[in-house]
JSON list of C-alpha atoms and ligand atoms in Angstrom, two decimals:
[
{"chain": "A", "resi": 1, "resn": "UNK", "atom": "CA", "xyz": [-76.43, -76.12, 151.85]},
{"chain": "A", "resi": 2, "resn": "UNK", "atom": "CA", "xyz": [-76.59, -74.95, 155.32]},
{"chain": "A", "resi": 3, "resn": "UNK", "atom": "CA", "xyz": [-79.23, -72.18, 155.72]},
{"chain": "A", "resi": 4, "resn": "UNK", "atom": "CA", "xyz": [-78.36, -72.13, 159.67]},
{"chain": "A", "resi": 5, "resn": "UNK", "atom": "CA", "xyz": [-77.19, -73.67, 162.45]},
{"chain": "A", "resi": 6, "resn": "UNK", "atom": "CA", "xyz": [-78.85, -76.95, 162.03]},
{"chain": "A", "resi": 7, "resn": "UNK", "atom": "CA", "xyz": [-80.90, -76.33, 158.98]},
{"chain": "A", "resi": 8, "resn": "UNK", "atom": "CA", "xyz": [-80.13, -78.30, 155.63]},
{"chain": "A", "resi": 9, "resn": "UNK", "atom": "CA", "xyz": [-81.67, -78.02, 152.15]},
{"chain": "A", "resi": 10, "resn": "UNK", "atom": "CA", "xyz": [-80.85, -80.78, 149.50]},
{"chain": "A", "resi": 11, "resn": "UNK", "atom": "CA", "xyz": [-83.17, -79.71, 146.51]},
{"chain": "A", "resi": 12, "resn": "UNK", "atom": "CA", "xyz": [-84.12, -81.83, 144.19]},
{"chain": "A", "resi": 13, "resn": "UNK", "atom": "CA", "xyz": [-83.10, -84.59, 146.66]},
{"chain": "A", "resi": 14, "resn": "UNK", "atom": "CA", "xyz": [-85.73, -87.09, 145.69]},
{"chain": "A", "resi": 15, "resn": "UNK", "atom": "CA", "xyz": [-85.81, -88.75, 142.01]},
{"chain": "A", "resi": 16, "resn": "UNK", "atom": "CA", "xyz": [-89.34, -88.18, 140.05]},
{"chain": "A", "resi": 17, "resn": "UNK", "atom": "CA", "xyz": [-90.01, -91.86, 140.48]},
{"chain": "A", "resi": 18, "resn": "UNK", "atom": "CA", "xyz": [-89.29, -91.43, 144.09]},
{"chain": "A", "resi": 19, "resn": "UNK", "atom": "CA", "xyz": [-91.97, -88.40, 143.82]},
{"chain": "A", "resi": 20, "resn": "UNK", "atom": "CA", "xyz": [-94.45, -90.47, 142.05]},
{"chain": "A", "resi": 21, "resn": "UNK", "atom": "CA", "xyz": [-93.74, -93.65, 144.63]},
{"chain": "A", "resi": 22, "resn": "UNK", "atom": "CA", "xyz": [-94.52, -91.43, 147.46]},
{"chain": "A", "resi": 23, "resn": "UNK", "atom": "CA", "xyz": [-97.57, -89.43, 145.86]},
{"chain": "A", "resi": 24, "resn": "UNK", "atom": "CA", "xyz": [-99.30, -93.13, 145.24]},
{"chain": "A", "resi": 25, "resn": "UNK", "atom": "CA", "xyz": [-99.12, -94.15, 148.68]},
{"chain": "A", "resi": 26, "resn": "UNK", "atom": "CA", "xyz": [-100.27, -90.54, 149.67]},
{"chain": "A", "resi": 27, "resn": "UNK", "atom": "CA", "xyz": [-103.35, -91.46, 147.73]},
{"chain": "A", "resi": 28, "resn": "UNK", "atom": "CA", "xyz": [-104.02, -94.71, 149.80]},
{"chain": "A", "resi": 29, "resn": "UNK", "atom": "CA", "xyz": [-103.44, -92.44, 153.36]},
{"chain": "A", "resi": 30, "resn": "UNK", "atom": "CA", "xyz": [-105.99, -90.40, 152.15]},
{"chain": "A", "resi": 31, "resn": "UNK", "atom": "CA", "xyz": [-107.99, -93.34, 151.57]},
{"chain": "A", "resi": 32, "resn": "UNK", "atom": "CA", "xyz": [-107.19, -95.11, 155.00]},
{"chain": "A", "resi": 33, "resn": "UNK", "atom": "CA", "xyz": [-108.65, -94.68, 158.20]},
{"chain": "A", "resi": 34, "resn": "UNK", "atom": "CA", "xyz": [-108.42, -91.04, 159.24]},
{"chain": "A", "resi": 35, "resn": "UNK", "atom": "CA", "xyz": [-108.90, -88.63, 156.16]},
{"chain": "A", "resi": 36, "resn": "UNK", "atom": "CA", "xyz": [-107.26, -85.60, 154.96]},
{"chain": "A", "resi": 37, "resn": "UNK", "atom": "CA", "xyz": [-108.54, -82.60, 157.30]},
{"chain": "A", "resi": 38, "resn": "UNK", "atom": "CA", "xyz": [-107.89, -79.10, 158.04]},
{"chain": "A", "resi": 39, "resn": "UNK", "atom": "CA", "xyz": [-106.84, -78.59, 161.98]},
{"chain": "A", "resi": 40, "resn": "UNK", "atom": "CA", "xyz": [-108.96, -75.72, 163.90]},
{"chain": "A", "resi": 41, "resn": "UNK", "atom": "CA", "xyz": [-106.74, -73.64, 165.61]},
{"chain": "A", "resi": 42, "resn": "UNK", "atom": "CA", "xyz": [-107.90, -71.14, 168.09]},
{"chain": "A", "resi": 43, "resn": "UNK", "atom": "CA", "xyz": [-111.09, -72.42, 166.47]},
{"chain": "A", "resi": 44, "resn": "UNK", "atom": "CA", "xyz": [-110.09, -71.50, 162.84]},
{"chain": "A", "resi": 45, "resn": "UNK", "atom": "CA", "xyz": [-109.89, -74.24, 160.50]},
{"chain": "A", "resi": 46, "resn": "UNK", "atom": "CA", "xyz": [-106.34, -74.29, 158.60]},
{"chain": "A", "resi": 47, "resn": "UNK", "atom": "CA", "xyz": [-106.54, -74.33, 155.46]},
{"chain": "A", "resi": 48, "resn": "UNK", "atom": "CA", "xyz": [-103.55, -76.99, 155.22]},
{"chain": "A", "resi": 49, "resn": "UNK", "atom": "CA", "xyz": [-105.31, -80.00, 155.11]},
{"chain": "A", "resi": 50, "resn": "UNK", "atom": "CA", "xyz": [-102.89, -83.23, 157.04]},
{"chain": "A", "resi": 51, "resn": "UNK", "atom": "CA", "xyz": [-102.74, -87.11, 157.39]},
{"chain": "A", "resi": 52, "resn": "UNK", "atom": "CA", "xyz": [-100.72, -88.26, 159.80]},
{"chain": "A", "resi": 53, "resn": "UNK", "atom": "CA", "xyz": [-99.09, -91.65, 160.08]},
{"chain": "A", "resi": 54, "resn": "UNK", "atom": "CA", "xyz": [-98.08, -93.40, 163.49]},
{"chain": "A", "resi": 55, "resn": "UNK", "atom": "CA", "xyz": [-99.21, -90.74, 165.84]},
{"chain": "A", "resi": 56, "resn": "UNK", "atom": "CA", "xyz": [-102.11, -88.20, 164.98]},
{"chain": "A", "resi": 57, "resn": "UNK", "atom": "CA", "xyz": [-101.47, -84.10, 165.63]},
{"chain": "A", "resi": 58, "resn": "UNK", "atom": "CA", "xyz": [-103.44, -82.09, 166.39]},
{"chain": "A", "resi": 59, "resn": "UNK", "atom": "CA", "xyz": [-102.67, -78.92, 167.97]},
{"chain": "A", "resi": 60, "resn": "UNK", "atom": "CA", "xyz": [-100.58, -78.90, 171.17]},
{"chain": "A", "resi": 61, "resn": "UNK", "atom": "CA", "xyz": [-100.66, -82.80, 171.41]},
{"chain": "A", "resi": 62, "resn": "UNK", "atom": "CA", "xyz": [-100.31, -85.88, 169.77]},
{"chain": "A", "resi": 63, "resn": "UNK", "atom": "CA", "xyz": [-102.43, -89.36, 170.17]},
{"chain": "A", "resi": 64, "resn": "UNK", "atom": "CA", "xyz": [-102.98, -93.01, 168.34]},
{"chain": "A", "resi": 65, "resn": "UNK", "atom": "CA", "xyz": [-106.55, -92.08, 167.78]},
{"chain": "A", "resi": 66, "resn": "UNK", "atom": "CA", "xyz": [-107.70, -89.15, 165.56]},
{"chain": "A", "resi": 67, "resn": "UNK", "atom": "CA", "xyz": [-110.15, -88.08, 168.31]},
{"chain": "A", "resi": 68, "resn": "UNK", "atom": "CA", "xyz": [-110.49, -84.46, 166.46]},
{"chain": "A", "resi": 69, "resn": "UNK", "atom": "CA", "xyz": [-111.79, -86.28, 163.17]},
{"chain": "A", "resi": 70, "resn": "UNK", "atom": "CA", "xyz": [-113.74, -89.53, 163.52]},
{"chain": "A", "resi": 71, "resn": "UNK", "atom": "CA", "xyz": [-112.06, -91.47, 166.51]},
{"chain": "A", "resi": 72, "resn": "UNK", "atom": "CA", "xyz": [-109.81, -93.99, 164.19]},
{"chain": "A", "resi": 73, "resn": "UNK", "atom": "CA", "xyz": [-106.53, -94.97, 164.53]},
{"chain": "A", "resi": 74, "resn": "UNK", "atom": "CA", "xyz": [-103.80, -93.85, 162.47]},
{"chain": "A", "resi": 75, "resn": "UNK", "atom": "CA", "xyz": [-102.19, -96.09, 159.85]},
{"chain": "A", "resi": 76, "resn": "UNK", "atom": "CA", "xyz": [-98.94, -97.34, 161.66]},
{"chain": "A", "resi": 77, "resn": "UNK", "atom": "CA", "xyz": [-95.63, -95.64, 160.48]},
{"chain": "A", "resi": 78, "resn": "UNK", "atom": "CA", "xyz": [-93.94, -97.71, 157.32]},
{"chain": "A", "resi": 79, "resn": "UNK", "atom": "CA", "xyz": [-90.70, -98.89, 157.55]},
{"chain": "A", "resi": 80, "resn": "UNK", "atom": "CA", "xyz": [-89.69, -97.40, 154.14]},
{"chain": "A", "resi": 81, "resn": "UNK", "atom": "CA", "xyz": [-90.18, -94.13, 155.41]},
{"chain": "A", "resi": 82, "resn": "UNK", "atom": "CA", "xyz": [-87.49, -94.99, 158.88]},
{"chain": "A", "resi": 83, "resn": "UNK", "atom": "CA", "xyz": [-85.44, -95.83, 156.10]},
{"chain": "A", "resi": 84, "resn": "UNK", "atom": "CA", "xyz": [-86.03, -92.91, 154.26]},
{"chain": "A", "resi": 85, "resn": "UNK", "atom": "CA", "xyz": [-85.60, -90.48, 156.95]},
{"chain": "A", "resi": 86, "resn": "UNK", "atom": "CA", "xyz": [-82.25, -91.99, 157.79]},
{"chain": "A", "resi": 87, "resn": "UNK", "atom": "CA", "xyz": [-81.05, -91.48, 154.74]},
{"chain": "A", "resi": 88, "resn": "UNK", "atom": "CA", "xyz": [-82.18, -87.85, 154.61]},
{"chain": "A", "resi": 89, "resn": "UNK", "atom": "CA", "xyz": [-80.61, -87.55, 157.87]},
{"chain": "A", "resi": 90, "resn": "UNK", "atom": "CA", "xyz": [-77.24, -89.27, 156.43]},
{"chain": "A", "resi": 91, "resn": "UNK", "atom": "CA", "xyz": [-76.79, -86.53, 154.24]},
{"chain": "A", "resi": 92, "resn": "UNK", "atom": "CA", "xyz": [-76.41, -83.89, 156.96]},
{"chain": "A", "resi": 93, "resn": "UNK", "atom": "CA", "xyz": [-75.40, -85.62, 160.15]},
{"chain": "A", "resi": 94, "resn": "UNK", "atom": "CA", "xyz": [-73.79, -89.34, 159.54]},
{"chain": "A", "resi": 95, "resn": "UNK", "atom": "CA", "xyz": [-73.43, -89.82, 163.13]},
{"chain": "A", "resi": 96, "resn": "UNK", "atom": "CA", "xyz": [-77.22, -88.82, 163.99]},
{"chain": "A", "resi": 97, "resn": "UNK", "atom": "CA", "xyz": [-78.66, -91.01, 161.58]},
{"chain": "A", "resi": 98, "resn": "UNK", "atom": "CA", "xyz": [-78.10, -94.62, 162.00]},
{"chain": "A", "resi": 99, "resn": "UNK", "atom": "CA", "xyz": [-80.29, -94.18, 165.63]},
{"chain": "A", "resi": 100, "resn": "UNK", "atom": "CA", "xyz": [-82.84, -91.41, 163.91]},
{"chain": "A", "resi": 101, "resn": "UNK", "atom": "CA", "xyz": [-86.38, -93.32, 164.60]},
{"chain": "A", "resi": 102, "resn": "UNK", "atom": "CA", "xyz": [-88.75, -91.30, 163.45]},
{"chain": "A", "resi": 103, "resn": "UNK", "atom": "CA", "xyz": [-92.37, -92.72, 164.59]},
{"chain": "A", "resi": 104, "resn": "UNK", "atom": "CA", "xyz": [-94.54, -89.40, 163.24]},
{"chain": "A", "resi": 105, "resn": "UNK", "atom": "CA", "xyz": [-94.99, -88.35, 160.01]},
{"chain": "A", "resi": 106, "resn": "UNK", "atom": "CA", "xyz": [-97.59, -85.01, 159.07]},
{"chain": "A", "resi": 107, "resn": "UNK", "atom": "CA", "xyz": [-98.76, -85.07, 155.74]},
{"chain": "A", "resi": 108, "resn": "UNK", "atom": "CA", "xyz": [-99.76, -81.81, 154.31]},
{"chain": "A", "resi": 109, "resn": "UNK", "atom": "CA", "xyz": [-101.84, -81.21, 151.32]},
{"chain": "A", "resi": 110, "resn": "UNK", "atom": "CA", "xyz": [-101.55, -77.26, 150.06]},
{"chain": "A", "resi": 111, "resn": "UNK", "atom": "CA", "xyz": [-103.95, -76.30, 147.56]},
{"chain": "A", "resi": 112, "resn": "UNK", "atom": "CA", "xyz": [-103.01, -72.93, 145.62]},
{"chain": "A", "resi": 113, "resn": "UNK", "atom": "CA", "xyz": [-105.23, -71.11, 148.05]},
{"chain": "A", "resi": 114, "resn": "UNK", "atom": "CA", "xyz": [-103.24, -72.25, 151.27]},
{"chain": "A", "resi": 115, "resn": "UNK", "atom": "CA", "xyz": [-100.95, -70.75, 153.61]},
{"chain": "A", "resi": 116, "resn": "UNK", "atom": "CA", "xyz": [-99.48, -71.54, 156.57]},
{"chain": "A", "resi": 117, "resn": "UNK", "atom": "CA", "xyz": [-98.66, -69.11, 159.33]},
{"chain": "A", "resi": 118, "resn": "UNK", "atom": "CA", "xyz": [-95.52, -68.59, 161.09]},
{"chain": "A", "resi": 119, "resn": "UNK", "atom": "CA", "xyz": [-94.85, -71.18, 164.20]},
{"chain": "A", "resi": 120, "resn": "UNK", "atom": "CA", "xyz": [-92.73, -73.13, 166.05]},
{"chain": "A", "resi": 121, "resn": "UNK", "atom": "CA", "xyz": [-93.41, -77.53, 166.17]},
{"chain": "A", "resi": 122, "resn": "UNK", "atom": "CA", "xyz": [-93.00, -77.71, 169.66]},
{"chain": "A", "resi": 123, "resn": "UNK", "atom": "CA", "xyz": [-95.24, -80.29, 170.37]},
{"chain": "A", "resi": 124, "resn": "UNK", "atom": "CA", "xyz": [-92.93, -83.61, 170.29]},
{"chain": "A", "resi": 125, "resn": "UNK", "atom": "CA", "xyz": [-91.36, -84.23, 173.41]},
{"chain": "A", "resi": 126, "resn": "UNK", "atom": "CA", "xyz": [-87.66, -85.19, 171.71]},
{"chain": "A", "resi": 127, "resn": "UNK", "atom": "CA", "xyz": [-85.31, -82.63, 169.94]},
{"chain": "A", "resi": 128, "resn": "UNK", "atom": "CA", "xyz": [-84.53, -85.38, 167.32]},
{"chain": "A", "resi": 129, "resn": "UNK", "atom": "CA", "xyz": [-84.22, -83.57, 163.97]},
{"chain": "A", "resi": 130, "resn": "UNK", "atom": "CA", "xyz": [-87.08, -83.02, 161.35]},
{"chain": "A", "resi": 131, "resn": "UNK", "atom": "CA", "xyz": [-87.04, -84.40, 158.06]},
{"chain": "A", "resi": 132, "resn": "UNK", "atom": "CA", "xyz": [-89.28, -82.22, 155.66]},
{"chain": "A", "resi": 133, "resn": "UNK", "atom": "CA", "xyz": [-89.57, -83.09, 151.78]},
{"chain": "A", "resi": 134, "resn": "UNK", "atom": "CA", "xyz": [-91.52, -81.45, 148.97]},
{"chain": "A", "resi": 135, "resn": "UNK", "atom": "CA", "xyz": [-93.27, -82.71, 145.90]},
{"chain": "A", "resi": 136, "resn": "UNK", "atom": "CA", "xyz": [-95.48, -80.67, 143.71]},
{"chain": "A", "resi": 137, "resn": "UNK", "atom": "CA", "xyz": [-96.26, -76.99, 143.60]},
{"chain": "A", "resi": 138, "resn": "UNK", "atom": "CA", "xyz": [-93.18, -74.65, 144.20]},
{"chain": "A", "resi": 139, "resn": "UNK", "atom": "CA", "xyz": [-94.10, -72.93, 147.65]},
{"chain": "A", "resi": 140, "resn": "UNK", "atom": "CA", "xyz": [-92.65, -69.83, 149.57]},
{"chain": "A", "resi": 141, "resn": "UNK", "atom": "CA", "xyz": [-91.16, -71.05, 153.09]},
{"chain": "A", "resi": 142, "resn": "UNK", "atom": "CA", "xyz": [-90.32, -68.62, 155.36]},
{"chain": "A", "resi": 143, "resn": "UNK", "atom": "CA", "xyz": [-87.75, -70.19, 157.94]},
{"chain": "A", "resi": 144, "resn": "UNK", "atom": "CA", "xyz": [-87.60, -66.98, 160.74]},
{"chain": "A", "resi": 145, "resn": "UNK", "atom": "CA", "xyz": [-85.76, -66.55, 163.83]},
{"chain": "A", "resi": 146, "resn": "UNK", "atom": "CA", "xyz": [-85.95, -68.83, 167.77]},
{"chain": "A", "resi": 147, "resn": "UNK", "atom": "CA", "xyz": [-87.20, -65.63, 169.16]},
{"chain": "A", "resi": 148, "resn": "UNK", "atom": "CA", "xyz": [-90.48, -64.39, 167.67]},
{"chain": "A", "resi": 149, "resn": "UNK", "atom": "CA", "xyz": [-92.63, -64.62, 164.38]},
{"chain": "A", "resi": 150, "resn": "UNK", "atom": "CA", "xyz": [-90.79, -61.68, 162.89]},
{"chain": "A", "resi": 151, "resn": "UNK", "atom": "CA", "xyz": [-87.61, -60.52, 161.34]},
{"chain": "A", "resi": 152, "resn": "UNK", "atom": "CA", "xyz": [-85.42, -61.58, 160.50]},
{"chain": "A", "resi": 153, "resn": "UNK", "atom": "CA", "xyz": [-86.34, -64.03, 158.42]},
{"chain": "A", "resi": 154, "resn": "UNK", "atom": "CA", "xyz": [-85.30, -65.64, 154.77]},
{"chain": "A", "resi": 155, "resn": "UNK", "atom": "CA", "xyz": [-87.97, -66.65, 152.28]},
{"chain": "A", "resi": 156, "resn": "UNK", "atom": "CA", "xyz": [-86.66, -69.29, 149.83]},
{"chain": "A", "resi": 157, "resn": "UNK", "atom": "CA", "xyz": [-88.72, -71.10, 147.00]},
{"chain": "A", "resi": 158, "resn": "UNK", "atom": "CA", "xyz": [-89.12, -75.01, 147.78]},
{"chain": "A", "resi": 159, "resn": "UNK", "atom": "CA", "xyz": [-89.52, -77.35, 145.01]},
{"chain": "A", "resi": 160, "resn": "UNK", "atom": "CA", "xyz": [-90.67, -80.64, 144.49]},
{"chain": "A", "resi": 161, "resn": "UNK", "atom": "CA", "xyz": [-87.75, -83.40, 145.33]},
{"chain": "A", "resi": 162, "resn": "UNK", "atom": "CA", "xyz": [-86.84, -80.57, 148.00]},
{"chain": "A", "resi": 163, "resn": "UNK", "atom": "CA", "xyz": [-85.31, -81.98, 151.31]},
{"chain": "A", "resi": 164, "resn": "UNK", "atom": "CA", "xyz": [-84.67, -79.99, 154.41]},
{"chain": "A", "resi": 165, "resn": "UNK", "atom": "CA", "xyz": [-83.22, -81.10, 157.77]},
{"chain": "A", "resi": 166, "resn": "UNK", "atom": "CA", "xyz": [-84.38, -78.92, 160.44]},
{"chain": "A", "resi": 167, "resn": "UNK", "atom": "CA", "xyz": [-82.04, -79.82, 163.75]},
{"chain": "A", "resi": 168, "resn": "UNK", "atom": "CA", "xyz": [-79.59, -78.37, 166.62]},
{"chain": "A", "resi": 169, "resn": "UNK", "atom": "CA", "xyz": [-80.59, -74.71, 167.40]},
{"chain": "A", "resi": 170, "resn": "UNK", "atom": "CA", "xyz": [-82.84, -74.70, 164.15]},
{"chain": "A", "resi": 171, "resn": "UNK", "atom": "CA", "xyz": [-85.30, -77.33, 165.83]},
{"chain": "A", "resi": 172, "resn": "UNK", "atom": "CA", "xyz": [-87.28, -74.72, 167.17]},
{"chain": "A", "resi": 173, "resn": "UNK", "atom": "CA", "xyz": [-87.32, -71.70, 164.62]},
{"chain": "A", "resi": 174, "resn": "UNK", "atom": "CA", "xyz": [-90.57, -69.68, 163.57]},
{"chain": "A", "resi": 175, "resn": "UNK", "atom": "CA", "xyz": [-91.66, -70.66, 159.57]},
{"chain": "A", "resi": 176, "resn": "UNK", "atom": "CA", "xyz": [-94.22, -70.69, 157.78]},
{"chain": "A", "resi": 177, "resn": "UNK", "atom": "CA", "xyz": [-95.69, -71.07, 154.41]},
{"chain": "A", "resi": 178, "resn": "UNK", "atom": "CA", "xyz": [-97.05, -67.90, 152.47]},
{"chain": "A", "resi": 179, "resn": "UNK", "atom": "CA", "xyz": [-97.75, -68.66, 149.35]},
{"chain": "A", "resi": 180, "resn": "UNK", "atom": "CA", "xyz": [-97.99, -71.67, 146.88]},
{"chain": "A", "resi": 181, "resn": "UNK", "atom": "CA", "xyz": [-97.07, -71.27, 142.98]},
{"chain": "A", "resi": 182, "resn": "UNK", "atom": "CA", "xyz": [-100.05, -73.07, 141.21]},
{"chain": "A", "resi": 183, "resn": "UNK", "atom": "CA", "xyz": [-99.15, -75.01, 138.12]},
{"chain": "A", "resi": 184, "resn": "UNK", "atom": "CA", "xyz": [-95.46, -75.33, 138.80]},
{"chain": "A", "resi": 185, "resn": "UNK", "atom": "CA", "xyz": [-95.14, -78.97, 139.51]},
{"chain": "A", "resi": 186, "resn": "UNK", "atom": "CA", "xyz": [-93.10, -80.61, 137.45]},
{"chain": "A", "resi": 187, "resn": "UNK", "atom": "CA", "xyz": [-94.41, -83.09, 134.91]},
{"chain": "A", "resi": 188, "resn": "UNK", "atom": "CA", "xyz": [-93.59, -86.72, 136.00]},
{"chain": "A", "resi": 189, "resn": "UNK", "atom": "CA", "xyz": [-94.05, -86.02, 140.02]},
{"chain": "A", "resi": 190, "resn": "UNK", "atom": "CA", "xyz": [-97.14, -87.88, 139.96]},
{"chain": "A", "resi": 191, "resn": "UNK", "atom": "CA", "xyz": [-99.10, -84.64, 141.58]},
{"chain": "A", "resi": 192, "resn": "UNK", "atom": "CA", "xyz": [-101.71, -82.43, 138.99]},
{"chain": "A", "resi": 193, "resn": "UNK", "atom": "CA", "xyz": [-102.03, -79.77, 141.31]},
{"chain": "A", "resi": 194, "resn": "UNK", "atom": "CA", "xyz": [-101.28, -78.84, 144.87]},
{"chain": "A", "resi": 195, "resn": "UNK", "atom": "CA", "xyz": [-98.00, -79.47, 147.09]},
{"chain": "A", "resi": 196, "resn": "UNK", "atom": "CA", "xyz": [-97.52, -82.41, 149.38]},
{"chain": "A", "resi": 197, "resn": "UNK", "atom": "CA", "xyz": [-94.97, -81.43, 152.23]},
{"chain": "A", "resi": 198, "resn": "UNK", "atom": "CA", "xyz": [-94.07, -84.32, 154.91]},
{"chain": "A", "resi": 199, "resn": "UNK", "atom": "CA", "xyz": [-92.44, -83.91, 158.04]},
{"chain": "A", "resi": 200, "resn": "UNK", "atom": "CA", "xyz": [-90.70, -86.80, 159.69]},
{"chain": "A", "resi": 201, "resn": "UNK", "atom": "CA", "xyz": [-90.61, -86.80, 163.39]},
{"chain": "A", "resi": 202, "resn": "UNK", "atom": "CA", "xyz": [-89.92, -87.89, 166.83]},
{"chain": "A", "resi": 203, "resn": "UNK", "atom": "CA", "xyz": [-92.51, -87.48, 169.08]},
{"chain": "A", "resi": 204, "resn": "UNK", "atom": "CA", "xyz": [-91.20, -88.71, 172.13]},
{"chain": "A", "resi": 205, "resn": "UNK", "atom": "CA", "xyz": [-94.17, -90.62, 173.33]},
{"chain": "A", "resi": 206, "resn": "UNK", "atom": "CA", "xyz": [-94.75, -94.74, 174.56]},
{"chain": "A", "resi": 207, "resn": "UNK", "atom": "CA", "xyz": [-97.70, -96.56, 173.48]},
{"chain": "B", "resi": 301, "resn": "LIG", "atom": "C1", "xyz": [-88.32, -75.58, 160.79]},
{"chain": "B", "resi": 301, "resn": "LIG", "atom": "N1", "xyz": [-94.83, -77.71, 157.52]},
{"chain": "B", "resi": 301, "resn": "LIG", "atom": "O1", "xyz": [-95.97, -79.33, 159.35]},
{"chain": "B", "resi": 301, "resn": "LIG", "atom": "S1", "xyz": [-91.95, -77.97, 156.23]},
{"chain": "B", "resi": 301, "resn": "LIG", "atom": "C2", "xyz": [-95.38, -78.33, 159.77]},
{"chain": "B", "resi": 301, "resn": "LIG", "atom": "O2", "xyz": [-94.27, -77.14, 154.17]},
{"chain": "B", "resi": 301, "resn": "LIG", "atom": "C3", "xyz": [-94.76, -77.38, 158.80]},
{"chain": "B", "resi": 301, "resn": "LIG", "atom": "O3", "xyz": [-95.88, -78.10, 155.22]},
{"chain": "B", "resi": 301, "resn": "LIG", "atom": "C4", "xyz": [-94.40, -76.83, 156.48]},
{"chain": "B", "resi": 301, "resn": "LIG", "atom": "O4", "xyz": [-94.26, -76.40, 159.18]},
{"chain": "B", "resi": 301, "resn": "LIG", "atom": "C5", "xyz": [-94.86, -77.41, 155.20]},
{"chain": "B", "resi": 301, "resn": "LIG", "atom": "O5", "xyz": [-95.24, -78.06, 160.96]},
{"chain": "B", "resi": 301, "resn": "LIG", "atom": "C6", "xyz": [-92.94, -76.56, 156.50]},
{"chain": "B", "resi": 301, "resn": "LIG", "atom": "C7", "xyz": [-90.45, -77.34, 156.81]},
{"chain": "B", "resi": 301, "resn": "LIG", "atom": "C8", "xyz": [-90.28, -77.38, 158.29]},
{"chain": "B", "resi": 301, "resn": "LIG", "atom": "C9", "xyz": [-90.80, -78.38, 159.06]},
{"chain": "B", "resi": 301, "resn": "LIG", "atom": "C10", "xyz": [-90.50, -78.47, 160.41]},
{"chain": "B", "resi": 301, "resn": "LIG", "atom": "C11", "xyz": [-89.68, -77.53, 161.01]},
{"chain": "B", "resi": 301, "resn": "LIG", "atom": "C12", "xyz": [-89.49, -76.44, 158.86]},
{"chain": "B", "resi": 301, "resn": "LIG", "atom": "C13", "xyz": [-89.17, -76.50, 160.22]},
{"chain": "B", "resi": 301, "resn": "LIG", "atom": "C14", "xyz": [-89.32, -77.61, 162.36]},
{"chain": "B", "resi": 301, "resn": "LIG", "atom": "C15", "xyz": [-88.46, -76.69, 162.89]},
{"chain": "B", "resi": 301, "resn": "LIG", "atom": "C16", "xyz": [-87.98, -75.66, 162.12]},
{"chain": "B", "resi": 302, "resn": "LIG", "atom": "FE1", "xyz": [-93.91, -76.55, 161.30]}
]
């Protein structure tokens, strides 16, 4: 359904194989060169912990090398996931798709503790659509207005298999995450505890 210009939510887009697939490679990112770590923000660490693939965030700006961890370059971005993200895209926007090349992917890690204030990803230099899916925990998302961190928002409860599309004037609306529901991921999703979110982007960058 369309929550907004632009905005798209499939739920339970992805199979629980598809889930488990995805939540056994996560396991191997962790594992890879650049571990799971909480950004500092305004010198706050948040308490989202991410792995990126292809191109490492960190606030304001993107590079190769995780200079804000331990200096490594990032795994490169899997083809499977292009794939993937096209076919997320398909759903929404058949025309957009079959050129989407996403070549950044965040990986966030939620533990029933963490939140995520309300923001705006401004930091890619392309206003290519993002491609967010859920597995594990049920969380709030608050998806707010282009304007401010404020009302008016909506707050609606993402599940795991959850896809959203966030493009056209939606691309740069506030969200945020403010709460996680422990102990509702569903059995089979290949996650105990905790909520994986990735978002599929297009940085804009060479290199
Ligand atoms: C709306 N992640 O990584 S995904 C982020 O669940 C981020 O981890 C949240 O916000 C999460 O920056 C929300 C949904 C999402 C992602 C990107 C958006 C919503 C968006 C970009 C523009 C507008
Ligand atoms: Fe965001």
């Amino acid at each position: 359904r369309e929550l907004a210009p632009g905005a798209y939510w499939a739920p339970g887009w992805l199979t629980l194989e598809q889930q488990a697939w995805i939540v056994a490679r996560f396991r191997e990112w962790v594992q890879g060169p650049v571990p799971l770590r909480g950004a500092v923000v305004n010198g706050h660490e948040m308490s989202v912990k991410t792995v990126c693939l292809g191109w490492h965030w960190r606030p304001y700006r993107y590079s190769r090398e995780a200079v804000d961890v331990n200096g490594n370059r990032v795994l490169g971005f899997p083809d499977w996931m292009v794939r993937l993200g096209r076919r997320a895209l398909a759903e929404v926007d058949p025309d957009l798709a079959e050129s989407y090349s996403p070549d950044t992917a965040l990986v966030n890690y939620y533990d029933a503790q963490a939140r995520m204030g309300m923001h705006q990803d401004k930091d890619e230099a392309s206003s290519a659509p993002v491609v967010s899916l859920s597995i594990g925990d049920t969380c709030r998302f608050r998806f707010g207005n282009t304007e401010n961190r404020g009302r008016p928002y909506e707050d609606i409860d993402l599940a795991s298999g959850d896809l959203f599309v966030f493009g056209g004037p939606s691309r740069l609306a506030y969200h945020g995450i403010p709460k996680v529901y422990p102990g509702t991921a569903p059995q089979g999703c290949g996650l105990e505890e905790g909520r994986i979110n990735i978002t599929m982007r297009v940085t804009g960058l060479q290199g």
